[in-house]
Coordinates of C-alpha atoms and ligand atoms in Angstrom, one line a residue:
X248 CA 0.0 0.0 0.0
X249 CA 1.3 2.9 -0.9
X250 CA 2.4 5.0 2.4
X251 CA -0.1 7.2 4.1
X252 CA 1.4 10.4 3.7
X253 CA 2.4 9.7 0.5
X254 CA -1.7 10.3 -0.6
X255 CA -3.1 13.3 -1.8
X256 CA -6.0 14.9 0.3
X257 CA -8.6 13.5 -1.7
X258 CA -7.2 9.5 -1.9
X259 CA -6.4 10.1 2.0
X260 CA -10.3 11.1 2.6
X261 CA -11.6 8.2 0.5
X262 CA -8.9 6.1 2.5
X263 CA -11.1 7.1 5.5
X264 CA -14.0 6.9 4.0
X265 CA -13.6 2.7 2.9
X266 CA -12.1 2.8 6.6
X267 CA -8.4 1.9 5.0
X268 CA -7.2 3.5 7.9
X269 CA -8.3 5.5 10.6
X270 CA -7.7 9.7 11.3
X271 CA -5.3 9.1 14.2
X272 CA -3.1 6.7 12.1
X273 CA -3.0 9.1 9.5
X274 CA -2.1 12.5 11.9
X275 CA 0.5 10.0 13.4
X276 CA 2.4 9.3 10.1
X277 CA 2.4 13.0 9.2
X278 CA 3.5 13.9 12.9
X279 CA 6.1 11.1 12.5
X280 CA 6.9 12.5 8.9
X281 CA 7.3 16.0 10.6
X282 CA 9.7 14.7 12.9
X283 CA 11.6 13.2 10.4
X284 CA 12.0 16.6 8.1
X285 CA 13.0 18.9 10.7
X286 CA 16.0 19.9 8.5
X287 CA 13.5 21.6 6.5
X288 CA 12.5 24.2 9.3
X289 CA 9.1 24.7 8.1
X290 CA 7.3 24.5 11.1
X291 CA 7.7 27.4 13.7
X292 CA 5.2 25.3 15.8
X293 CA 3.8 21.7 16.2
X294 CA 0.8 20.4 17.2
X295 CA 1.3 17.2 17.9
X296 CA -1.4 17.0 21.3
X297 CA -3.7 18.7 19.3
X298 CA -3.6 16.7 16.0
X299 CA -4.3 13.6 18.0
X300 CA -6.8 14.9 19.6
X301 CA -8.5 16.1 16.7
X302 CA -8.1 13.1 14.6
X303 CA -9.5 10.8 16.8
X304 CA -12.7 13.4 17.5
X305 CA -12.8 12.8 13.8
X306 CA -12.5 8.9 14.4
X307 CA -15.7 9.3 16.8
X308 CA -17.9 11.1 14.2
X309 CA -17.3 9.1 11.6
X310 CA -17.8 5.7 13.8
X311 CA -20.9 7.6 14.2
X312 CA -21.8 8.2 10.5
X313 CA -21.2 11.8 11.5
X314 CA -18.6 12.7 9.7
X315 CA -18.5 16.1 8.5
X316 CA -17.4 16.4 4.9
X317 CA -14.2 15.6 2.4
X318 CA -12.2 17.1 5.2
X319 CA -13.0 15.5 8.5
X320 CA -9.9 13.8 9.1
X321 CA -7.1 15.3 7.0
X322 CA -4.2 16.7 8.6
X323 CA -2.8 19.9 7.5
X324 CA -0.6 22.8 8.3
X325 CA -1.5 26.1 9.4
X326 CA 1.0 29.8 8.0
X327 CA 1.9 31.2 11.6
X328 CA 0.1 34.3 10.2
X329 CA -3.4 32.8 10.9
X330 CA -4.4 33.3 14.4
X331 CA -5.3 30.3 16.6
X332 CA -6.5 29.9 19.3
X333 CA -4.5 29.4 21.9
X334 CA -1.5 27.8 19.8
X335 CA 1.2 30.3 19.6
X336 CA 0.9 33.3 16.6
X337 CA 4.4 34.5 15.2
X338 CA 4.1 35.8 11.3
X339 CA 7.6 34.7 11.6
X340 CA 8.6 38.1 13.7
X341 CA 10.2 38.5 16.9
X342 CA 8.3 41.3 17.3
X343 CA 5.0 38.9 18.2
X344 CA 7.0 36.9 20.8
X345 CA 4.8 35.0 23.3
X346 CA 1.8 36.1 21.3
X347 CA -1.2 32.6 21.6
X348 CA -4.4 35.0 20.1
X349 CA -7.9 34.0 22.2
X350 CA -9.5 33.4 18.9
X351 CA -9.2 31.5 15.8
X352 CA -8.8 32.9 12.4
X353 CA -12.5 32.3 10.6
X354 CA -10.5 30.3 7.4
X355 CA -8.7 28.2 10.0
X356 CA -11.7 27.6 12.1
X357 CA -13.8 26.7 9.3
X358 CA -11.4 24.0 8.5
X359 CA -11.4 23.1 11.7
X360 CA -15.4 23.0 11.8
X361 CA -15.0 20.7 8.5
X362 CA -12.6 18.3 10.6
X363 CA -9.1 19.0 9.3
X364 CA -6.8 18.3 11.8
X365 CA -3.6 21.1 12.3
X366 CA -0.4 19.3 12.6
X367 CA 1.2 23.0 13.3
X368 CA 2.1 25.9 12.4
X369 CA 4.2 26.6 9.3
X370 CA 7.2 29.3 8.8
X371 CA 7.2 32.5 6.9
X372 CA 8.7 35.2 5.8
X373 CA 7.8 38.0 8.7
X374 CA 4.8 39.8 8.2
X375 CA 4.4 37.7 4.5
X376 CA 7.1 40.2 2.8
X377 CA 9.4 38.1 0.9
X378 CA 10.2 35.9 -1.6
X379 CA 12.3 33.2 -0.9
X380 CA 11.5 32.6 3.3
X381 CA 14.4 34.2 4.2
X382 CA 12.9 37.1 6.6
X383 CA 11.8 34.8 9.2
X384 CA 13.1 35.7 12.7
X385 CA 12.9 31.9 13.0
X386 CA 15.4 31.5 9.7
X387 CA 15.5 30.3 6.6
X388 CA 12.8 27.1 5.4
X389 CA 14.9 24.8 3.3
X390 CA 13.3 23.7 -0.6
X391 CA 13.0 19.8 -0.8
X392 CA 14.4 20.0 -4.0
X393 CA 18.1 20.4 -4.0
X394 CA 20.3 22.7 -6.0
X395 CA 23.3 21.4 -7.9
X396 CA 25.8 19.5 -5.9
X397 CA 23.1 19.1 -2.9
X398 CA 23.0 22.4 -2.6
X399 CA 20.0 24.3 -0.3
X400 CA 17.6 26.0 -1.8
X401 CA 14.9 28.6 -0.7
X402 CA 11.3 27.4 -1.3
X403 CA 9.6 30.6 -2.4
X404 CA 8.0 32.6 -0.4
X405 CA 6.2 34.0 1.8
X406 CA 4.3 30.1 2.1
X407 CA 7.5 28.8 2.3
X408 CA 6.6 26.4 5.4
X409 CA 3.6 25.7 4.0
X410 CA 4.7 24.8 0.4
X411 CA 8.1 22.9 2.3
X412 CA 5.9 20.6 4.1
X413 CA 3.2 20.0 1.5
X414 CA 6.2 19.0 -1.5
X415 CA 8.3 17.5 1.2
X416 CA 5.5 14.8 2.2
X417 CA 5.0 16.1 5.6
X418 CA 1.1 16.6 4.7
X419 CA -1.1 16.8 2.3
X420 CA -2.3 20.0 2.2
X421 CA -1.4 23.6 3.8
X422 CA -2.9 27.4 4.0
X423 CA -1.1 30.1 3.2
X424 CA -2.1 33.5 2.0
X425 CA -1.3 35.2 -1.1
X426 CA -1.0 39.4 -1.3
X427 CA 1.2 39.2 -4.3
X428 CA 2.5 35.9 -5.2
X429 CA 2.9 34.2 -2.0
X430 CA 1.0 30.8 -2.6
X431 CA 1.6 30.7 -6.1
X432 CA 5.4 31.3 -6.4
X433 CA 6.3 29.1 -3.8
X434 CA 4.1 26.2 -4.9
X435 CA 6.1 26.6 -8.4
X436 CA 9.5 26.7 -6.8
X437 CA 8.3 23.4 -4.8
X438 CA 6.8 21.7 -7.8
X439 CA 2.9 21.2 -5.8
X440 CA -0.4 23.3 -6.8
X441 CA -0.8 26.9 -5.1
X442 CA -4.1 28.6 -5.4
X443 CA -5.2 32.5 -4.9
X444 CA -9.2 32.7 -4.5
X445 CA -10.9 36.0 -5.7
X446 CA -10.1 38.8 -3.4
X447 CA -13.0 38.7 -1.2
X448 CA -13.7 34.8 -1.6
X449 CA -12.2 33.5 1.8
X450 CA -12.2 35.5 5.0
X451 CA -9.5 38.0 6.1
X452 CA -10.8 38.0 10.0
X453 CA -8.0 36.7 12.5
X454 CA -5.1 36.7 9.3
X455 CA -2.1 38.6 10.5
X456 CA -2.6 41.9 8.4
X457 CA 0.1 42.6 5.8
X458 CA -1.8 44.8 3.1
X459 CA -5.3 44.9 3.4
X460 CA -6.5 45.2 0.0
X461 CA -4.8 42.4 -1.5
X462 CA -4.3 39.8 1.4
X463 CA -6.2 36.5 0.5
X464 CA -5.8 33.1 1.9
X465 CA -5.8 30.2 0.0
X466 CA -4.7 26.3 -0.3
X467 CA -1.8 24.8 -1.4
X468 CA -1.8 21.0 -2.2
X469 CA -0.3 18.6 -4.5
X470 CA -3.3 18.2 -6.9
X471 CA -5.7 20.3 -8.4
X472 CA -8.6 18.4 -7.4
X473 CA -7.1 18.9 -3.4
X474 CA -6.9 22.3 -4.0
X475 CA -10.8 22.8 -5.0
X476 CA -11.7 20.6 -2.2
X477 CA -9.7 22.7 0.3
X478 CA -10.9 25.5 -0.9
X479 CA -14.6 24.4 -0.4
X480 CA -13.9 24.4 3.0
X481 CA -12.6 27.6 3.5
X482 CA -14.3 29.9 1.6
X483 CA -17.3 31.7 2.4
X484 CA -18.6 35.0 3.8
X485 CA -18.1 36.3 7.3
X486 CA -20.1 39.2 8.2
X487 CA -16.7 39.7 10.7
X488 CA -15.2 41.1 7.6
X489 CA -16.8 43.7 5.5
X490 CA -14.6 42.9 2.1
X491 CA -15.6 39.5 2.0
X492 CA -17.9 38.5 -0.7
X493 CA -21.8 37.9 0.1
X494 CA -21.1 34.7 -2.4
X495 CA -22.2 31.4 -1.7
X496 CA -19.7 28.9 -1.6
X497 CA -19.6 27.6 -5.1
X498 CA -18.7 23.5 -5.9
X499 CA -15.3 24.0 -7.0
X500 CA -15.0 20.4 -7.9
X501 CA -17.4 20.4 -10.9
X502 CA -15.9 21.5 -13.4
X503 CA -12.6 18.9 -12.4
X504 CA -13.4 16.4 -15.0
X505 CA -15.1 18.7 -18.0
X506 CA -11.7 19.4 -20.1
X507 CA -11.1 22.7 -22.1
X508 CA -12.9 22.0 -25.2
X509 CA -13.8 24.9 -27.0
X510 CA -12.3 26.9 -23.5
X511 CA -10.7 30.5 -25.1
X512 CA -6.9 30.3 -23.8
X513 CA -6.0 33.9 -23.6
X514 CA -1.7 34.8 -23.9
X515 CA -0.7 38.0 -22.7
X516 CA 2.2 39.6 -24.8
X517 CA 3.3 41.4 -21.9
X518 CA 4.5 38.8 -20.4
X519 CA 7.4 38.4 -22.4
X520 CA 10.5 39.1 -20.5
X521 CA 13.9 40.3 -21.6
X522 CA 15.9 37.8 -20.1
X523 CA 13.8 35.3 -19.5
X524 CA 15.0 32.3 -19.4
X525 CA 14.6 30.3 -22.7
X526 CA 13.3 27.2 -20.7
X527 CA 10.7 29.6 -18.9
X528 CA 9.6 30.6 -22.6
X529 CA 9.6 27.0 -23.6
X530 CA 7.7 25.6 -20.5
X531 CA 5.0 28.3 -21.4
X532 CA 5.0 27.6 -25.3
X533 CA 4.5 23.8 -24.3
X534 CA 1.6 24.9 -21.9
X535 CA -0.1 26.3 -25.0
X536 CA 0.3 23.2 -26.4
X537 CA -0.9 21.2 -24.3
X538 CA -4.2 22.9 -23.4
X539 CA -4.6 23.4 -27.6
X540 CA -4.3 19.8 -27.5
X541 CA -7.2 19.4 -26.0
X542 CA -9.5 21.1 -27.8
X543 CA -8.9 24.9 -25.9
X544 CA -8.1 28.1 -28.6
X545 CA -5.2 30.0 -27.8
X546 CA -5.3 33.6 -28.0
X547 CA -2.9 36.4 -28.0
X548 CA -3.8 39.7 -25.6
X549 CA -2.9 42.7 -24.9
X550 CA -2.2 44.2 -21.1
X551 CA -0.9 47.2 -22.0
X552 CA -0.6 48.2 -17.8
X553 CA 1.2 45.2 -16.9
X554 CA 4.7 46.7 -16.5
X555 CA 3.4 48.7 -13.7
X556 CA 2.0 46.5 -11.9
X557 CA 5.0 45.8 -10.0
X558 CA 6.2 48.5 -9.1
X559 CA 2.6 50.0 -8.0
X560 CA 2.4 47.0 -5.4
X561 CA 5.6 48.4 -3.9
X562 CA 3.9 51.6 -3.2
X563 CA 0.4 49.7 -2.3
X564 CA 1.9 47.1 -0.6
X565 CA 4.4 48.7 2.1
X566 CA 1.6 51.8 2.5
X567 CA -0.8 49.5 3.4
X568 CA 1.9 47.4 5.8
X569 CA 3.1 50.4 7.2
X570 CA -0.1 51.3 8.7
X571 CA -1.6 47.9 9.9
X572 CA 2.0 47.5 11.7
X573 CA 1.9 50.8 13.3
X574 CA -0.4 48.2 16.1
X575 CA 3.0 46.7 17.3
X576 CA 4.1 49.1 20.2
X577 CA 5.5 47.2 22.6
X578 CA 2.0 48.1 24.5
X579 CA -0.7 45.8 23.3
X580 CA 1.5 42.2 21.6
X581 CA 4.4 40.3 22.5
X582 CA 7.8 42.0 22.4
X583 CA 8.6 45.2 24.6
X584 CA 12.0 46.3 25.2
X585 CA 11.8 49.1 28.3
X586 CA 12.9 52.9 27.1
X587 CA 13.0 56.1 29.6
X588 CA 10.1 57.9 28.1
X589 CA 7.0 55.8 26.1
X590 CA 8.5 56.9 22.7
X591 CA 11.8 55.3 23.8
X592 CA 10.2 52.3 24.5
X593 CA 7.8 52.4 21.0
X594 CA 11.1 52.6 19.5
X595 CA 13.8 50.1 21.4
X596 CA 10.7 47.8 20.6
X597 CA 10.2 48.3 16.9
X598 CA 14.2 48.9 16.1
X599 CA 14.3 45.4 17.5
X600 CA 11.3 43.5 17.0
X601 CA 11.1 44.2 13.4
X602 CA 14.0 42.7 10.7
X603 CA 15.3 44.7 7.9
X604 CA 12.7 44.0 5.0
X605 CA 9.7 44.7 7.5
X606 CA 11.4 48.1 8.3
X607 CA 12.1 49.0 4.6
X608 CA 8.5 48.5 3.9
X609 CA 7.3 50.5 7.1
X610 CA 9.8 53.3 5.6
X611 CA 9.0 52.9 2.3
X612 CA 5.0 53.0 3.2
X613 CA 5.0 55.9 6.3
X614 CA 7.2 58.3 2.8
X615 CA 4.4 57.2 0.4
X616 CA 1.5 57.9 2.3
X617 CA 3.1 61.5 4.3
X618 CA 1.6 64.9 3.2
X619 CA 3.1 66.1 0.3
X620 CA 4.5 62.4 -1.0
X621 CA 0.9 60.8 -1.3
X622 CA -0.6 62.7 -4.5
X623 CA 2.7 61.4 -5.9
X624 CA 2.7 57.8 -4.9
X625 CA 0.0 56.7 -3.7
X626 CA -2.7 57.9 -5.6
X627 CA -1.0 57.7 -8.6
X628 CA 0.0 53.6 -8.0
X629 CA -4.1 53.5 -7.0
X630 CA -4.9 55.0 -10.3
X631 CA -2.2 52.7 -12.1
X632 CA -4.3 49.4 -10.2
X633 CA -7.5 50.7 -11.7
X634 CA -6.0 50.7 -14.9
X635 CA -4.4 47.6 -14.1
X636 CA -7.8 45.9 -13.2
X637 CA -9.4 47.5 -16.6
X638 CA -7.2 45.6 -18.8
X639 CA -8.3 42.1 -17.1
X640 CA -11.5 43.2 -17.9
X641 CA -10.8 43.5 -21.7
X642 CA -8.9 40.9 -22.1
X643 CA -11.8 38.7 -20.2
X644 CA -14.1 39.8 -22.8
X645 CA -12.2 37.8 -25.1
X646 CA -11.3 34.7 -23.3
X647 CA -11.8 33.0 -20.6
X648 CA -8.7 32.3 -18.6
X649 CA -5.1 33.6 -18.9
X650 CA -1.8 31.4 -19.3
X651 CA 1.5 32.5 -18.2
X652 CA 4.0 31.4 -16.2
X653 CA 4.6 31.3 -12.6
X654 CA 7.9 32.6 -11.6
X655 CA 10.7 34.2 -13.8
X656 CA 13.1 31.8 -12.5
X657 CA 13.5 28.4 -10.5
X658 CA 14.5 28.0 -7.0
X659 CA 17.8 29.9 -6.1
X660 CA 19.8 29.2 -3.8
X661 CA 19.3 30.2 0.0
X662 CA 21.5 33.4 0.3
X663 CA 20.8 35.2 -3.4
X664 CA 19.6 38.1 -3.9
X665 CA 19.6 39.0 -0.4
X666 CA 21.8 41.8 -0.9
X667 CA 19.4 43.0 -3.6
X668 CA 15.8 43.7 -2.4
X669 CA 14.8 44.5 -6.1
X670 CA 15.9 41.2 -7.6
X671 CA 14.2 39.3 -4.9
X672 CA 10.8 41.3 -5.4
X673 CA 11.4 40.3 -9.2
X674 CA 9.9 37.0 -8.5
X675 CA 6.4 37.9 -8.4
X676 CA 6.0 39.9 -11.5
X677 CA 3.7 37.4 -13.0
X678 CA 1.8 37.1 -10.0
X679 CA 1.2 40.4 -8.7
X680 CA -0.6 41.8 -11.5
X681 CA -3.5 39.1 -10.8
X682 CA -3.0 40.2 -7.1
X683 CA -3.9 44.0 -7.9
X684 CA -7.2 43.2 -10.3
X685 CA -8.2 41.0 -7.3
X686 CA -8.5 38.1 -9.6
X687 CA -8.3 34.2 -9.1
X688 CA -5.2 32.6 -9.5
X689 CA -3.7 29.6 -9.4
X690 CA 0.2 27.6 -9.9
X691 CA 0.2 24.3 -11.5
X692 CA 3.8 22.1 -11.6
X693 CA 4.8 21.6 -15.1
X694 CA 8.2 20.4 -15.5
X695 CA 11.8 21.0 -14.6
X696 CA 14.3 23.0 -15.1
X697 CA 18.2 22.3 -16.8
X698 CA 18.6 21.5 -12.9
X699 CA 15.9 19.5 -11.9
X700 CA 14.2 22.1 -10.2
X701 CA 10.1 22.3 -10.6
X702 CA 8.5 25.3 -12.8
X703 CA 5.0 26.4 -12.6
X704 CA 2.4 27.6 -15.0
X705 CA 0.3 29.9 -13.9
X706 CA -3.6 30.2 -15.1
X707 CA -5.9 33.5 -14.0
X708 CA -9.6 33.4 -14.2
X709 CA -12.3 36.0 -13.8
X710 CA -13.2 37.4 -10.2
X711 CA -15.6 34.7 -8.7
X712 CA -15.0 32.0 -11.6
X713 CA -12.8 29.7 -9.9
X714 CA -14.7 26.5 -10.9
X715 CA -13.9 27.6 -14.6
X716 CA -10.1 28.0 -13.1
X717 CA -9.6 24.9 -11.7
X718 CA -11.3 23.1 -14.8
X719 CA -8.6 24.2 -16.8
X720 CA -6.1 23.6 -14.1
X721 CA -7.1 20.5 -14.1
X722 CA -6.7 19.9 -17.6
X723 CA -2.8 21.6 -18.0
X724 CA -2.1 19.1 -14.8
X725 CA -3.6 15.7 -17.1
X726 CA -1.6 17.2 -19.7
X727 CA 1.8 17.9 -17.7
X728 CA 1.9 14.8 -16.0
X729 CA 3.9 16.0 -13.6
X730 CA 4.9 13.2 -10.8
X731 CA 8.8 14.2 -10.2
X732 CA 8.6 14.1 -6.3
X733 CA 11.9 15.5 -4.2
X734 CA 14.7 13.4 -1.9
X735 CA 12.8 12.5 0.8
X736 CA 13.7 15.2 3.9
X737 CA 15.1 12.1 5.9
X738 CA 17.5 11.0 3.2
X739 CA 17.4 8.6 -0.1
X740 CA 14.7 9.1 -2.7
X741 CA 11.0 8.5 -1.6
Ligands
LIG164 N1 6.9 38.7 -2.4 C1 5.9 39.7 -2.3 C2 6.2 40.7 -1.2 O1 7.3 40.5 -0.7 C3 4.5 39.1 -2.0 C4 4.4 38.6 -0.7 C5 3.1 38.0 -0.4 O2 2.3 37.7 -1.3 N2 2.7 37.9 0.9 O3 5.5 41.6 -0.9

């Protein structure tokens, strides 16, 4: 048989179902896999008292014909930037040391309510700004997959953890949260699906706030279909937070099986790179192919905005950080370092609870936001997303997905581009476009790089049309084939 955690979420919950095996065996082989791949650090937390207790709460309803759904009985991991209760709440800064929140986070406890069972919490870059999981004040999350020679790699970020311990076999599916690539970019540097719902589609209440008006959670799995299952579960609308959507749940899983015949396939030009790597190019040329192949019409658009779109998420992005981390004072969370006077103290605690890329973006937000600086920046990068938003639109009218890829790159090594903040936010500029227009978005693995490292293609649907998403997700994952697993984290192949 083939070993337990070695199932995706969907074989593992009809493995409970047929009673294979039972909830606790399961938690204990991905508790025992957890222990074993350590090395990775991708877990700032575990759960192991929890888990068990969970899984065999889930043992009881189902002995009881109770149980709850797809779900009940499926271990997963948790981003330390979801609050839970009473389990210990870093978003991977110092500055929220000691910090166990006396609530849960409404996406994490309506997983909970549908019988997942948290093995832990996973590692991240602090506060969710990064690239590569290297800002974490509980250091760097090691990539499965090895570089040449053995080398270690970073596993994308700012899901790091949670993409680490979904690729590495620790479990079989994870949250994370996505304000401008961080679901999607990891899951393609890990070779597993990462998926990005419609702004508005899951819950923000209880989510550690990095920028309010693009934060989303969302899972990240090794199959499609796991994905729109996971996603069933933790979508919805929660009147405790006015931006999400008064839109009923939708089955995500219908459209699984449909194909893309006759589906309109639409390729930006923009998305040409100079530089790009030729096997990028050639991953994304073959993705065209494939989804032609069966039976979808590929056709070329035009989002004339897209170059800004970067560069306007760094003005969005660190205004909206600055303010929602203004909260940390040394007065109300965690971390205070003692001063002579109450602004002393604000600023012993900040100076060292925050780490360098958190304090760039509080800078770089409090000078685009301050009188005289905000016509400038920030209205302006607000205009720029509108216009951003208005090309999706177009293009939309025309077709209905987009293809592109992921990531312009593969893993790199842990270390690079650390001394170059520009290159690192490079990473998401195939994502973060999506991420301003509030759209749905989802990473699919591929294929491999010269290297052996995974590569993701990257599909974007219309807001609220994420059935029509995963369908063709679905069908560029038949198509790809893609079953290249990593050295297992304990050594020798799995
Ligand atoms: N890498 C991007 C940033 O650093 C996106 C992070 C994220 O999506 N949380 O802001």
């Amino acid at each position: 048989m083939t070993a337990l955690t070695e199932l995706s979420l969907a074989e593992a919950g009809q493995g409970l179902e047929a009673s294979d095996f039972t909830a606790e065996e399961l938690t204990r082989a991905c508790i025992e896999a957890l222990e074993g791949g350590r090395d990775l650090n991708a877990f700032i937390t575990e759960t192991p008292d929890i888990a068990v207790d969970r899984a065999k709460a889930s043992d009881a309803r189902r002995a009881d014909g109770k149980a709850a759904g797809s779900m009940d009985g499926i271990p997963i991991a948790v981003k330390d930037l979801f609050c839970t209760e009473g389990v210990l709440t870093t978003a991977g800064s110092h500055i929220l040391d000691g910090f166990t929140p006396a609530y849960e986070s409404t996406v994490s406890a309506n997983l909970k309510d549908s019988g997942a069972v948290m093995l832990g919490k996973t590692n991240l870059d602090e506060f969710a700004m990064g690239s590569a999981n290297v800002t974490s004040y509980y250091g760097p999350v090691k990539n499965p997959w090895k570089g040449p020679g053995g080398k270690d790699m970073v596993p994308g970020g700012s899901s790091g953890g949670s993409a680490a311990a979904v690729a590495g076999g620790l479990c079989p599916g994870a949250i994370g949260t996505d304000t401008g690539g961080s679901i999607r970019q990891p899951a393609s540097f890990t070779g597993i699906v990462g998926m990005k719902p419609t702004y508005g589609r899951c819950s923000r209440w209880g989510i550690v706030a990095f920028a309010s008006s693009l934060d989303q959670a969302g899972p990240l799995t090794r199959t499609v279909e796991d994905a729109a299952i996971m996603l069933g579960a933790m979508a919805g609308h929660d009147a405790k937070d006015s931006t999400s959507a008064p839109i009923d749940v939708a089955d995500f899983s219908a459209g699984l099986k449909e194909g893309v015949k006759g589906m309109k396939v639409g390729i930006p030009e923009e998305y040409t790179l100079d530089g790009m790597p030729a096997e990028i190019e050639a991953l994304w040329q073959q993705g065209m192919d494939w989804l032609k192949g069966q039976g979808a019409e590929c056709i070329d658009v035009s989002l004339p905005h897209t170059k800004y779109a970067l560069p306007a998420y760094y003005i969005v992005a660190p205004a909206e950080a600055s303010s929602n981390l203004a909260r940390y004072d040394g007065v109300r969370y965690g971390l205070r370092v003692e001063g002579e006077t109450l602004d002393d103290m604000y600023m012993a605690t900040r100076a060292l609870g925050f780490g360098d890329e958190v304090r760039r973006r509080v800078l770089i937000g409090t000078y685009v936001l301050s009188a005289g600086y905000y016509d400038a920046y920030y209205r302006q990068a607000q205009k720029v997303r509108t216009l951003i938003a208005r090309d999706f639109r177009e293009a939309f009218e025309q077709v209905d997905v987009l293809l592109t890829p992921t990531a312009p790159s593969a893993a790199f090594a842990i270390g690079d581009k650390m001394d170059d903040p520009v290159a690192m936010y490079l990473n998401d500029v195939f994502t973060v476009p999506a991420s301003m227009a509030g759209l749905p978005a989802i990473s699919v693995p591929a294929g491999l790089d010269g290297d052996g490292l995974p590569l993701g293609l990257h599909l974007i649907a219309k807001p609220f049309d994420e059935v029509t998403l995963f369908r063709s997700a679905s069908a560029l994952e038949e198509a790809a084939g893609f079953d290249a697993r990593p050295p297992s984290p304990k050594g020798g192949a799995s």
